[in-house]
Backbone as numpy.savetxt, mean C-alpha at the origin, in Angstrom:
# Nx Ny Nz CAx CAy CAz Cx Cy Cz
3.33 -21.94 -8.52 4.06 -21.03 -9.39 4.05 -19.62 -8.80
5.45 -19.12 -9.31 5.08 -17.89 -8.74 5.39 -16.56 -9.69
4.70 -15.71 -10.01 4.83 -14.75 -11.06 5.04 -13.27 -10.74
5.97 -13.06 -11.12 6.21 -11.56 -10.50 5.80 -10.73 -11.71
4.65 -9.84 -10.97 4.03 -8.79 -12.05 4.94 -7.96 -11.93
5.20 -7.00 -11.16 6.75 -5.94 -11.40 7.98 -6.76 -10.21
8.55 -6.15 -10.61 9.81 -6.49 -9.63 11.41 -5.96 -10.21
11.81 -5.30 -8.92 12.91 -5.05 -9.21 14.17 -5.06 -8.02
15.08 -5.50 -8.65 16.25 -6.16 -7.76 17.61 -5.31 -7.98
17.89 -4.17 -7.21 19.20 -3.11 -6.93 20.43 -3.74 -7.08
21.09 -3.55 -7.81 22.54 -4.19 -7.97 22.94 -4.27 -6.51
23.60 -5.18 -6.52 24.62 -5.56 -5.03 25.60 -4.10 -4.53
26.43 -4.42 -5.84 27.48 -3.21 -5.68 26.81 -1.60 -5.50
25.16 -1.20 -5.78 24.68 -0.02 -5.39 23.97 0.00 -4.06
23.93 -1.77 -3.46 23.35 -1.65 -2.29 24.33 -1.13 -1.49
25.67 -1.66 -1.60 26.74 -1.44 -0.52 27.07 0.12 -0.73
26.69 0.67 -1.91 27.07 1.84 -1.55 25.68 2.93 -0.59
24.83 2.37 -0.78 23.88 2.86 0.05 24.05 2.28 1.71
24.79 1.21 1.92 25.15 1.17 3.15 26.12 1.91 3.70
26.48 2.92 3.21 27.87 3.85 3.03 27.02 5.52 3.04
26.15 5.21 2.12 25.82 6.79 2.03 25.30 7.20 3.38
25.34 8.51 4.14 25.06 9.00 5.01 23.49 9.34 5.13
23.08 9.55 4.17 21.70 9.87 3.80 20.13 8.74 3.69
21.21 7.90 4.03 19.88 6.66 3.27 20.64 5.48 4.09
21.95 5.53 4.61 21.94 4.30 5.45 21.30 3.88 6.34
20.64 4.61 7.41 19.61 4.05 8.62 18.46 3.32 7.90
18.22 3.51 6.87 16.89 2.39 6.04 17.07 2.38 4.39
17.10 1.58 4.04 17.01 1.54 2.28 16.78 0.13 1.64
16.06 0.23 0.76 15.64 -1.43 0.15 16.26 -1.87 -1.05
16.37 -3.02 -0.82 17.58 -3.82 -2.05 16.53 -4.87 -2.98
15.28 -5.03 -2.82 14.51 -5.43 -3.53 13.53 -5.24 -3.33
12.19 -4.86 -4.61 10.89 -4.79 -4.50 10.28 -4.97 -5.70
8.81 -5.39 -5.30 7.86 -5.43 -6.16 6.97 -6.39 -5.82
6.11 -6.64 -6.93 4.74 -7.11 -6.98 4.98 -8.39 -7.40
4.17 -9.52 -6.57 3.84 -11.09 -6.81 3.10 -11.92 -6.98
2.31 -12.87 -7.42 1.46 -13.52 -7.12 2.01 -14.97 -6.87
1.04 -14.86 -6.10 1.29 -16.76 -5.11 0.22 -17.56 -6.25
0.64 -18.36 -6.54 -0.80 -19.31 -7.51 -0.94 -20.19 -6.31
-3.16 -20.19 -6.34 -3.34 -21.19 -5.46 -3.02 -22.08 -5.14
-2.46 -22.45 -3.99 -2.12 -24.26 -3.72 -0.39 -23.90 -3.52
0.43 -22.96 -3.88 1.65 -23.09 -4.53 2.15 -22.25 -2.61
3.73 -22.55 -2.55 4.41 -22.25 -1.22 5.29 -21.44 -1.64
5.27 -20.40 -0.76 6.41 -18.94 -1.74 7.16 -19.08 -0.12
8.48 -18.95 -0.07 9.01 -18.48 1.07 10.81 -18.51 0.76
11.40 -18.80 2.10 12.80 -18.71 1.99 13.20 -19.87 2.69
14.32 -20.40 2.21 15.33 -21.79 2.79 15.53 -21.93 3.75
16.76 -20.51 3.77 17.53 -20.13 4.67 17.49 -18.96 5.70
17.67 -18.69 6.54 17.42 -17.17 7.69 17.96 -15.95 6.44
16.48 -15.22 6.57 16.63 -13.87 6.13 18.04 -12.88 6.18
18.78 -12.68 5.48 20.35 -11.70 5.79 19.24 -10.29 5.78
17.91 -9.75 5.05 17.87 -8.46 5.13 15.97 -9.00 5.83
15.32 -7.07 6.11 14.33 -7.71 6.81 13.16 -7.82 5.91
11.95 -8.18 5.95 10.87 -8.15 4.76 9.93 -7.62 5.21
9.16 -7.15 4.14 7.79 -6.55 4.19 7.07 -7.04 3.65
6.02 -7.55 3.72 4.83 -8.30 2.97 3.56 -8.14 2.74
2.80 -7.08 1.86 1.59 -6.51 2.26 0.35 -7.36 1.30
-0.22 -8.19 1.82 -1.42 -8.70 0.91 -2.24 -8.02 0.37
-2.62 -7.87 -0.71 -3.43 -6.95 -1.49 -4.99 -7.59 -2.19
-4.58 -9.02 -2.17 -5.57 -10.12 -3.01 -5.31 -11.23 -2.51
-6.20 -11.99 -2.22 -6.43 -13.66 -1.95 -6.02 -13.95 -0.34
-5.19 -15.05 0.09 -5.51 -15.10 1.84 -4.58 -16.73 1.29
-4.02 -16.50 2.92 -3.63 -17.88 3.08 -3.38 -18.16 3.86
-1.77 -18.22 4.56 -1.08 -18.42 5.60 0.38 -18.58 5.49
1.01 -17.97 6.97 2.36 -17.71 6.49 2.52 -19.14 8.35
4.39 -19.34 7.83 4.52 -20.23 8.84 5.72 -19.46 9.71
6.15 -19.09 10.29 7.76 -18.25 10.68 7.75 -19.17 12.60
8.97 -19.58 12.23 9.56 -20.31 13.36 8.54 -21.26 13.98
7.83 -22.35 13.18 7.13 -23.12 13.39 5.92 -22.28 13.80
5.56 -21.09 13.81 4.38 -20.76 13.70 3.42 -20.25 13.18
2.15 -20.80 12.67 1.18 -20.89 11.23 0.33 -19.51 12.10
0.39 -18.35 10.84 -0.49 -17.44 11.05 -1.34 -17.16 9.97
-3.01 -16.88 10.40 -3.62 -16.44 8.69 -3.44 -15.21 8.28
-3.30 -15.37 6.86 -2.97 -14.07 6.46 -4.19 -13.50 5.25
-4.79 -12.82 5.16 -5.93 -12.23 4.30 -5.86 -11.06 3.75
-6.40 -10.54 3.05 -6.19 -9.01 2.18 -6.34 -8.51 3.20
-5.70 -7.18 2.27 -5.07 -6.08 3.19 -4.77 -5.99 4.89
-3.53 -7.22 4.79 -3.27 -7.66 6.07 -1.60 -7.88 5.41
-0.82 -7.41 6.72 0.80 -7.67 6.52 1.60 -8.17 7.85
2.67 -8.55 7.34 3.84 -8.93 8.18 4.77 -8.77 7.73
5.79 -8.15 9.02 6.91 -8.12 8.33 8.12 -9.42 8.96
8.84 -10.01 8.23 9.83 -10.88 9.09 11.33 -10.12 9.22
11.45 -10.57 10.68 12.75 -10.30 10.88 14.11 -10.86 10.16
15.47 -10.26 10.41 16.47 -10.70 9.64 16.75 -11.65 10.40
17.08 -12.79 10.18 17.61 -14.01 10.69 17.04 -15.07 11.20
15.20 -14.89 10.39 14.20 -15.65 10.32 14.03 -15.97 9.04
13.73 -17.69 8.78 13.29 -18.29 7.48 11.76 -17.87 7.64
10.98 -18.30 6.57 9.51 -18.10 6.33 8.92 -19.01 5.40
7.46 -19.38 5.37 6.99 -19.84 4.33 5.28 -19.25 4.27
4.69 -19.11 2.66 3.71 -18.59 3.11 2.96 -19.57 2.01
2.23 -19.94 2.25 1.17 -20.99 1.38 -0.44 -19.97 0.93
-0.55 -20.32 -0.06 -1.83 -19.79 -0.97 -2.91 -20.40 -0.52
-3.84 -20.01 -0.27 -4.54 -21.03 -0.70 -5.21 -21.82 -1.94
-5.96 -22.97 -2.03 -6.49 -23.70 -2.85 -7.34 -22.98 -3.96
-8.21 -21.80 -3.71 -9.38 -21.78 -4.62 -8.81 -19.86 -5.18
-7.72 -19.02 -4.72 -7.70 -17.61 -5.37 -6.48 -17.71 -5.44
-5.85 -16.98 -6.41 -4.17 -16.49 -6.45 -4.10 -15.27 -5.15
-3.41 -15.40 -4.49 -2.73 -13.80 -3.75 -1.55 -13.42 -4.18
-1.82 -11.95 -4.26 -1.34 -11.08 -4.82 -0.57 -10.14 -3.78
0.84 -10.19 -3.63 1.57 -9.66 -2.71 2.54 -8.79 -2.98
2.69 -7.57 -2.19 3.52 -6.45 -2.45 4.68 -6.76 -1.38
6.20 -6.67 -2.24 7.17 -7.25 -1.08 8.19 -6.30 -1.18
8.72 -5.89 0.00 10.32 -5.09 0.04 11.11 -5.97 0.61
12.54 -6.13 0.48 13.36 -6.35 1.50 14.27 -5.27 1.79
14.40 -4.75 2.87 14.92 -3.72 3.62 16.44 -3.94 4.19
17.07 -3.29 4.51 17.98 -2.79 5.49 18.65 -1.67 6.76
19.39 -1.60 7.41 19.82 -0.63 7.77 19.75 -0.27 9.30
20.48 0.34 9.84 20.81 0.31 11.55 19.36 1.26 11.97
18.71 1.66 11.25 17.17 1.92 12.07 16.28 0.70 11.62
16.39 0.03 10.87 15.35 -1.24 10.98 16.15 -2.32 12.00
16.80 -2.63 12.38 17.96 -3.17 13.24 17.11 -2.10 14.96
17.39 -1.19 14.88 16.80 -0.14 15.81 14.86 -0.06 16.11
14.30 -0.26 15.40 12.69 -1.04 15.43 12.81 -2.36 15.28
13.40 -3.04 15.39 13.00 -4.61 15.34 12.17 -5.18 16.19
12.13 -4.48 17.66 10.81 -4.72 18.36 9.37 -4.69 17.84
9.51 -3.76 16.84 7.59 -3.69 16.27 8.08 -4.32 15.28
8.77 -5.08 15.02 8.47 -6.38 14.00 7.78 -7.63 14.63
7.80 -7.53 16.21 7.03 -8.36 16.87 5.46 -8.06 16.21
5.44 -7.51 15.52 3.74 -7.48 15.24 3.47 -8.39 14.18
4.66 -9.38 13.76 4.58 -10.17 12.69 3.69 -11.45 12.80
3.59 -11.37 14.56 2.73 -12.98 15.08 1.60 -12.66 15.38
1.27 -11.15 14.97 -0.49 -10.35 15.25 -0.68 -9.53 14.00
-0.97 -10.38 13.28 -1.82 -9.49 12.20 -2.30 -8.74 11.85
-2.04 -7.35 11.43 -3.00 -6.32 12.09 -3.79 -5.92 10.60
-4.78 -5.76 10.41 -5.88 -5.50 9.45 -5.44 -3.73 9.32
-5.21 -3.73 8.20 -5.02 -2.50 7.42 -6.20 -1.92 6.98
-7.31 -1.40 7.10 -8.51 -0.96 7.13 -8.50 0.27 7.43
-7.63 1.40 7.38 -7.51 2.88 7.94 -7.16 3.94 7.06
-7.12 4.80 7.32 -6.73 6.24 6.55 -5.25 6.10 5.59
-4.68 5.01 5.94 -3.27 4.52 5.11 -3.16 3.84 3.81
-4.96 3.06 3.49 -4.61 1.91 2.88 -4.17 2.46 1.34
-5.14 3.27 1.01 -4.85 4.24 -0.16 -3.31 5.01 -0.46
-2.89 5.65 0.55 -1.51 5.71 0.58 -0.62 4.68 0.57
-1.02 3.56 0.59 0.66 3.18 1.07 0.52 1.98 -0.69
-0.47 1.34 -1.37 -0.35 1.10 -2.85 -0.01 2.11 -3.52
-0.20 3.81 -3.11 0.38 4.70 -4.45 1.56 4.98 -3.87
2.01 4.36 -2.41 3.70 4.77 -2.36 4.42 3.59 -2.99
3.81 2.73 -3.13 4.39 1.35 -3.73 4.57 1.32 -5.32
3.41 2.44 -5.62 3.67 2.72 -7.22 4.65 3.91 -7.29
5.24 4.53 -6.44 5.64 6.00 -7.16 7.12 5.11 -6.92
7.71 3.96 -5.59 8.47 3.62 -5.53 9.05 2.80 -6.79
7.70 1.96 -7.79 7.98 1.05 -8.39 8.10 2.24 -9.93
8.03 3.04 -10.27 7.52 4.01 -10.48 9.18 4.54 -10.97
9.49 5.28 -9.93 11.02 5.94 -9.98 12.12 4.72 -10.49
11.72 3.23 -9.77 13.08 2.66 -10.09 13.19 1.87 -11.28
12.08 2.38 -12.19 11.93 1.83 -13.70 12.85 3.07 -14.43
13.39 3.73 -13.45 14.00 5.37 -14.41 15.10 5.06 -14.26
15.94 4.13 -13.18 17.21 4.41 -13.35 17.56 4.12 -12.00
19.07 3.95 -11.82 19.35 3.45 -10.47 20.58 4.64 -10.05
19.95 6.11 -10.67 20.67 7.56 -10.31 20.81 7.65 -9.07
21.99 8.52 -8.72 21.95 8.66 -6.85 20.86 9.34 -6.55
20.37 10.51 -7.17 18.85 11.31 -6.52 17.60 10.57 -6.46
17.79 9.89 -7.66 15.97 8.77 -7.59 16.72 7.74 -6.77
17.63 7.17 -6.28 17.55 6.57 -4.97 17.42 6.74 -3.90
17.91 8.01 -3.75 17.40 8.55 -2.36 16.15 8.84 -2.14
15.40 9.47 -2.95 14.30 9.63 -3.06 13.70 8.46 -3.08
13.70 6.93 -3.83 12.78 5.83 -3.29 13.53 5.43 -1.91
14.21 5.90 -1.68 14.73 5.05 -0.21 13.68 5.84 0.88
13.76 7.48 0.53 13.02 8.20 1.56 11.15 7.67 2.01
10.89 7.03 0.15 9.90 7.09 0.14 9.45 5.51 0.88
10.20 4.80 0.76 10.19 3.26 1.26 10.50 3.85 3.38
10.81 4.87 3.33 10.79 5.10 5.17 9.26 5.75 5.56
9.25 6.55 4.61 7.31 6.83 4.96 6.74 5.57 4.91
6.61 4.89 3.78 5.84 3.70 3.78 5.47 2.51 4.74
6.96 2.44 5.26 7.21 1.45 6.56 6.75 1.36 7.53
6.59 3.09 7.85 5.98 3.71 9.19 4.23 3.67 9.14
3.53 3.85 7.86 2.32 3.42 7.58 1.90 1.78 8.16
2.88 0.90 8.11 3.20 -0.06 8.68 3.40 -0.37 10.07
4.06 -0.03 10.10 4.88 -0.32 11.71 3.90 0.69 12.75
3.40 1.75 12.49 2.49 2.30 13.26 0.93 2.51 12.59
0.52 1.61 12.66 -0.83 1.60 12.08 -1.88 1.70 13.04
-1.25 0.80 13.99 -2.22 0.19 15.22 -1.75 1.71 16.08
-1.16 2.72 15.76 -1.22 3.54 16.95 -1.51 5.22 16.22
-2.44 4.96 14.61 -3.28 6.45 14.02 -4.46 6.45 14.97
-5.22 5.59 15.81 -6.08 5.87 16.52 -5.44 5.57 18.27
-6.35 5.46 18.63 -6.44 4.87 20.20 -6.46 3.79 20.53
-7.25 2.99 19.61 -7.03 1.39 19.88 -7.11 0.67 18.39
-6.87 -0.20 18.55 -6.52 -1.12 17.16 -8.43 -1.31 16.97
-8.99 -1.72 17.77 -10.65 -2.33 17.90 -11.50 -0.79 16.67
-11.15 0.21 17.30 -11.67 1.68 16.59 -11.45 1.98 15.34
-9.67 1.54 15.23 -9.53 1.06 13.78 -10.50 0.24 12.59
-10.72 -0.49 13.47 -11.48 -1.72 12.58 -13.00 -1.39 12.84
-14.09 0.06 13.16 -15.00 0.15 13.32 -15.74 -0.46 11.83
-16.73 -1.07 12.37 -17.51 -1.95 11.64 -18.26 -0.53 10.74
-19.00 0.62 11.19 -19.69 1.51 10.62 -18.28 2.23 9.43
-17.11 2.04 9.85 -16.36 2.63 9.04 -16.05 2.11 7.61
-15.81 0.91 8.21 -15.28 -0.24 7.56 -17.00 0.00 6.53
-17.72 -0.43 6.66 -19.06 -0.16 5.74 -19.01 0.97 4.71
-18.64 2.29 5.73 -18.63 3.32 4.46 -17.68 3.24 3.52
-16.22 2.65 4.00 -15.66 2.54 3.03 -15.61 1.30 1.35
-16.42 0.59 2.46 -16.98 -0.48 1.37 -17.70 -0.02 0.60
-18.93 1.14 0.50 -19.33 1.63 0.04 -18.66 2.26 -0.72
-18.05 2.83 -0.50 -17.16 4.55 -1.04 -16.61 3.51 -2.39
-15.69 2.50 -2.05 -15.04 1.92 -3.56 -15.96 1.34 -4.41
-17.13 0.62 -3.72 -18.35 0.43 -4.98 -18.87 1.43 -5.71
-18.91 2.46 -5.35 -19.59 3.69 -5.73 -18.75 4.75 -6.40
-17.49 4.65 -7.22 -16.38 5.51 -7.38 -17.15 6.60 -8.61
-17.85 5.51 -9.06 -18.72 6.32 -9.98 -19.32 7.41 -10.31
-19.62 7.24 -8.89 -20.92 8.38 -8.88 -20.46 9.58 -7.99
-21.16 10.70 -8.03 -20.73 11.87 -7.29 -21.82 11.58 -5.88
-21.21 11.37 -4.56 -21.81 11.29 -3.29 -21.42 12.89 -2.51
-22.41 12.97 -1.94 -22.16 14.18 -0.86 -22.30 13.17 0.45
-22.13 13.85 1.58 -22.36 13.53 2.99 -23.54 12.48 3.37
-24.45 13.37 2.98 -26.17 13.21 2.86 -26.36 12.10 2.47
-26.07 11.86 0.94 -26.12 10.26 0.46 -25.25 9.09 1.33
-24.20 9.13 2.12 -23.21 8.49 2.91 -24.19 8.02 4.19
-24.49 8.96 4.67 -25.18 9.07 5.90 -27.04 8.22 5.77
-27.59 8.25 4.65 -28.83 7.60 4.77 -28.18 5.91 4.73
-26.93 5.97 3.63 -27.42 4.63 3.22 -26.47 3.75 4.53
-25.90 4.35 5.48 -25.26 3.72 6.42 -25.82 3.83 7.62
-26.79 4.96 7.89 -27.87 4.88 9.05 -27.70 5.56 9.78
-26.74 7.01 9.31 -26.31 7.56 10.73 -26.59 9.08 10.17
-26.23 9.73 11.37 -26.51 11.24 10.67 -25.31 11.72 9.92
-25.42 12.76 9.65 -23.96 12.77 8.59 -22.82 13.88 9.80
-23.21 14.34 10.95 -22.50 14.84 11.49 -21.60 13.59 12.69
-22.65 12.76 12.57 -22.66 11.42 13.55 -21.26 10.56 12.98
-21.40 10.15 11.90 -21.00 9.77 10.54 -19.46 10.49 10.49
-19.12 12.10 9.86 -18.38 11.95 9.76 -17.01 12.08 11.47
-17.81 12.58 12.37 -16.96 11.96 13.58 -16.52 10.76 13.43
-16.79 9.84 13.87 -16.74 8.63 13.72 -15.48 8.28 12.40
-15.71 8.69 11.59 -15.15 8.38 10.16 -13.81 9.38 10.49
-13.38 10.22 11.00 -12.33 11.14 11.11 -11.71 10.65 11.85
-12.09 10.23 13.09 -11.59 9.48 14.27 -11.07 8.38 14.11
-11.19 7.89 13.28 -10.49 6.38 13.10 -9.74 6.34 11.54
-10.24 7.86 10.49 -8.83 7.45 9.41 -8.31 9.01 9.35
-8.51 10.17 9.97 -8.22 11.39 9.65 -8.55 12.23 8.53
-9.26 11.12 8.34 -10.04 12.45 6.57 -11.31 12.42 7.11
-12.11 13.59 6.44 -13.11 13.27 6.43 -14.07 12.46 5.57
-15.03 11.85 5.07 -15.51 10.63 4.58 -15.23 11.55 2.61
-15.55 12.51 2.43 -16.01 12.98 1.40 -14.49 13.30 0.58
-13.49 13.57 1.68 -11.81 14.04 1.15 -11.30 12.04 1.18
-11.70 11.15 1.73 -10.91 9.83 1.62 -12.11 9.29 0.42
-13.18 9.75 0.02 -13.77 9.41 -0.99 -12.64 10.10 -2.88
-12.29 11.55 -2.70 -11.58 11.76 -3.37 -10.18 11.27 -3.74
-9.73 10.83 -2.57 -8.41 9.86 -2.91 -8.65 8.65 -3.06
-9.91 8.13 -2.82 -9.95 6.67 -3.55 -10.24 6.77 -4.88
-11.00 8.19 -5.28 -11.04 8.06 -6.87 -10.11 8.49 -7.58
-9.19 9.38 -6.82 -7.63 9.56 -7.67 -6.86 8.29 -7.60
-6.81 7.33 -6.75 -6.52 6.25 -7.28 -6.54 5.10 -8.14
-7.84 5.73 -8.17 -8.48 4.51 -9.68 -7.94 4.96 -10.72
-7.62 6.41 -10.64 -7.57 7.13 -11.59 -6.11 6.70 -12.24
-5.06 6.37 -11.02 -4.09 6.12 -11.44 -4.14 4.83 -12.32
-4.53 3.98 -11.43 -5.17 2.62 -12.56 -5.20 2.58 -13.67
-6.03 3.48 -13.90 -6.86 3.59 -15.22 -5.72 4.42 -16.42
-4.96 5.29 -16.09 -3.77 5.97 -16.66 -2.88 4.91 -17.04
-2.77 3.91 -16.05 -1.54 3.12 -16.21 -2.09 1.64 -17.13
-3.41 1.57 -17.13 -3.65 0.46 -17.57 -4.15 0.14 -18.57
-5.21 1.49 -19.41 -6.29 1.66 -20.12 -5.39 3.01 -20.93
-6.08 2.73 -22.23 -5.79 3.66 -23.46 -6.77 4.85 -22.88
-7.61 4.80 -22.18 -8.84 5.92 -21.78 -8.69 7.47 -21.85
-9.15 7.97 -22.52 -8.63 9.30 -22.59 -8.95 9.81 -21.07
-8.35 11.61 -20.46 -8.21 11.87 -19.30 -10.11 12.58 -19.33
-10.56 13.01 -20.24 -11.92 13.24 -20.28 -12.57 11.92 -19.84
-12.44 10.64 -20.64 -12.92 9.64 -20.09 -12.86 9.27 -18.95
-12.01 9.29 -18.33 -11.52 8.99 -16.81 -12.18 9.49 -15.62
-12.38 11.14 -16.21 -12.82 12.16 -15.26 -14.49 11.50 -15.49
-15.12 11.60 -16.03 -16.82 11.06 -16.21 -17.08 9.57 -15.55
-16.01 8.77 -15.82 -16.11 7.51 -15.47 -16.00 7.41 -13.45
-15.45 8.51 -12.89 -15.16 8.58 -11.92 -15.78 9.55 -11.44
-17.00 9.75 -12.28 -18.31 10.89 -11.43 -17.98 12.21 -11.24
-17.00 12.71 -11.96 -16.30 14.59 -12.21 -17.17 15.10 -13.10
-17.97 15.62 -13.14 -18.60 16.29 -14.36 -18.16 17.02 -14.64
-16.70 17.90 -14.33 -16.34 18.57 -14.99 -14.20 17.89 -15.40
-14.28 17.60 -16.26 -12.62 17.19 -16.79 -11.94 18.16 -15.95
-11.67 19.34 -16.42 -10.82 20.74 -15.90 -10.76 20.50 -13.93
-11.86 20.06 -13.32 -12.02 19.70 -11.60 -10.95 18.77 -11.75
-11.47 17.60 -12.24 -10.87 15.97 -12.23 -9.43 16.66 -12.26
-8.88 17.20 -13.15 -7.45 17.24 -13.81 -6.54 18.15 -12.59
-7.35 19.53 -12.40 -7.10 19.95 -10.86 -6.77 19.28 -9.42
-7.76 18.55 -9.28 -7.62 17.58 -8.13 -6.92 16.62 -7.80
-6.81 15.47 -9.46 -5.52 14.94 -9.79 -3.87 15.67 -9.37
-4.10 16.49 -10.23 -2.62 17.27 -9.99 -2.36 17.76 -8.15
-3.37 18.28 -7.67 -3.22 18.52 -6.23 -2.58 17.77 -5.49
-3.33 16.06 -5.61 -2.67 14.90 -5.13 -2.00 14.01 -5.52
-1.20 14.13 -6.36 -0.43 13.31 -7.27 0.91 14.02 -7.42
0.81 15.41 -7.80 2.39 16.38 -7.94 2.47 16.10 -9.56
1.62 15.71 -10.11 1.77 15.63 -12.05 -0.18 15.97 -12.40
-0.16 16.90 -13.41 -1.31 16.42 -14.41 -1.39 15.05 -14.40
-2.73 14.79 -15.23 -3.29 13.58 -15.95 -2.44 12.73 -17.18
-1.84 13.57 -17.52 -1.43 13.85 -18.93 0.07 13.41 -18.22
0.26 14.19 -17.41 1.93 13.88 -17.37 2.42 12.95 -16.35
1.34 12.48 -15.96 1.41 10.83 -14.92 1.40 9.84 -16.01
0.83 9.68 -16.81 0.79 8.59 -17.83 1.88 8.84 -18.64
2.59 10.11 -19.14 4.13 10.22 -19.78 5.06 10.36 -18.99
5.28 10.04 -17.76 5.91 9.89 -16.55 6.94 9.33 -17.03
6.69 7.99 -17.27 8.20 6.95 -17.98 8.53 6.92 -19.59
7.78 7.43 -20.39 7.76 7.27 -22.10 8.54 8.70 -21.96
């Protein structure tokens, strides 16, 4: 079975006019949103792709098949398929996966179709992007619950070309794909989302991972561009979004629950990285 938690599908007749507009024709998407694969169950296509896809795993693991060839696919791991390729992607047996999908167009995705060759190499999303590119997927899913206006289209079209590029150049924010995937990084950040709770400085980062904290945040800059303590704050403005969108929680609650001892910081910091209050991210669509 397959269940689409959001999803939304652009009239035909507004796609063709976006193949027309000057502004948004080199890339723009004609469908998106959120899926789940139920274990055991085969999500794919018949026939060769007419537009190209994006596929970002977020939950569970399985495997995709494209031109007779079986690749694994696991959280926060993507592919994209080319236009004029069928696909199939199988769940596995024992978790649902949970998949974020675009289908794209346009004479610059036609123009990169070479780094769609990265569709038969998997590349592990583990970097300074991963946090960005679920809240570009919400601000996209976000705007096109408002309306299918010419300005909020351009604007999710613009925002679906940042997103892509989070994609398509992932393997080249560092020096090598291997640095990307540093095991000491990869740790702190495992840490950092268990811990959203609590207020960490450097100091606490650095004992419980074994390194010094100047050691530490090299290392940690070098492979996502924040430093450990600024990609700790955008993982908790993300929860934050969560929690706005999902939970009655008041914005005092939110801020304590996410280790701010002060609301008035939380609500500041929010707004810094978001472009709305607390207050006016959650009345965003009402």
């Amino acid at each position: 079975m397959i269940k689409e938690i959001r999803y939304y599908r652009i009239p035909p007749p507004l796609v063709d006019e976006q193949r027309r507009n000057p502004l948004v024709l080199d890339l723009f998407i004609s469908e998106t949103g959120e899926i789940e694969v139920e274990q055991g169950t085969i999500w794919g296509s018949q026939n060769d792709l007419d537009r190209y896809l994006l596929v970002y795993c977020t939950r569970g693991n399985g495997f995709v098949v494209i031109e007779g060839e079986q690749i694994p696919v696991s959280n926060d791991q993507f592919f994209i398929i080319p236009k004029g390729l069928s696909f199939k992607f199988y769940s596995v047996l024992d978790i649902n996966s949970r998949l974020l999908i675009a289908y794209f167009d346009g004479w610059k995705a036609y123009r990169l179709g070479k780094e769609f060759a990265l569709v038969r190499n998997l590349t592990p999303s583990v970097n300074n992007m991963v946090a960005n590119r679920e809240m570009l997927f919400e601000e996209i899913f976000n705007n096109l619950s408002k309306g299918f206006h010419d300005d909020n289209m351009q604007y999710i079209h613009f925002c679906f070309g940042h997103l892509l590029a989070t994609f398509i150049y992932a393997n080249r924010t560092v020096e090598d794909v291997a640095e990307e995937a540093n095991p000491v990084v990869n740790r702190t950040i495992n840490f950092l989302n268990k811990n959203l709770s609590k207020k960490l400085t450097l100091d606490d980062l650095a004992r419980e991972i074994g390194y010094s904290p100047t050691y530490l945040s090299i290392l940690f800059k070098k492979a996502t561009n924040y430093s450990p303590i600024s990609y700790f704050s955008h993982l908790k403005i993300l929860k934050a979004c969560e929690y706005l969108d999902y939970t009655s929680m008041k914005v005092k609650e939110i801020s304590f629950k996410l280790g701010y001892t002060d609301p008035y910081y939380f609500t500041k910091d929010f707004t810094k990285k978001m472009g709305l209050s607390p207050r006016n991210y959650r009345n965003r669509i009402s």
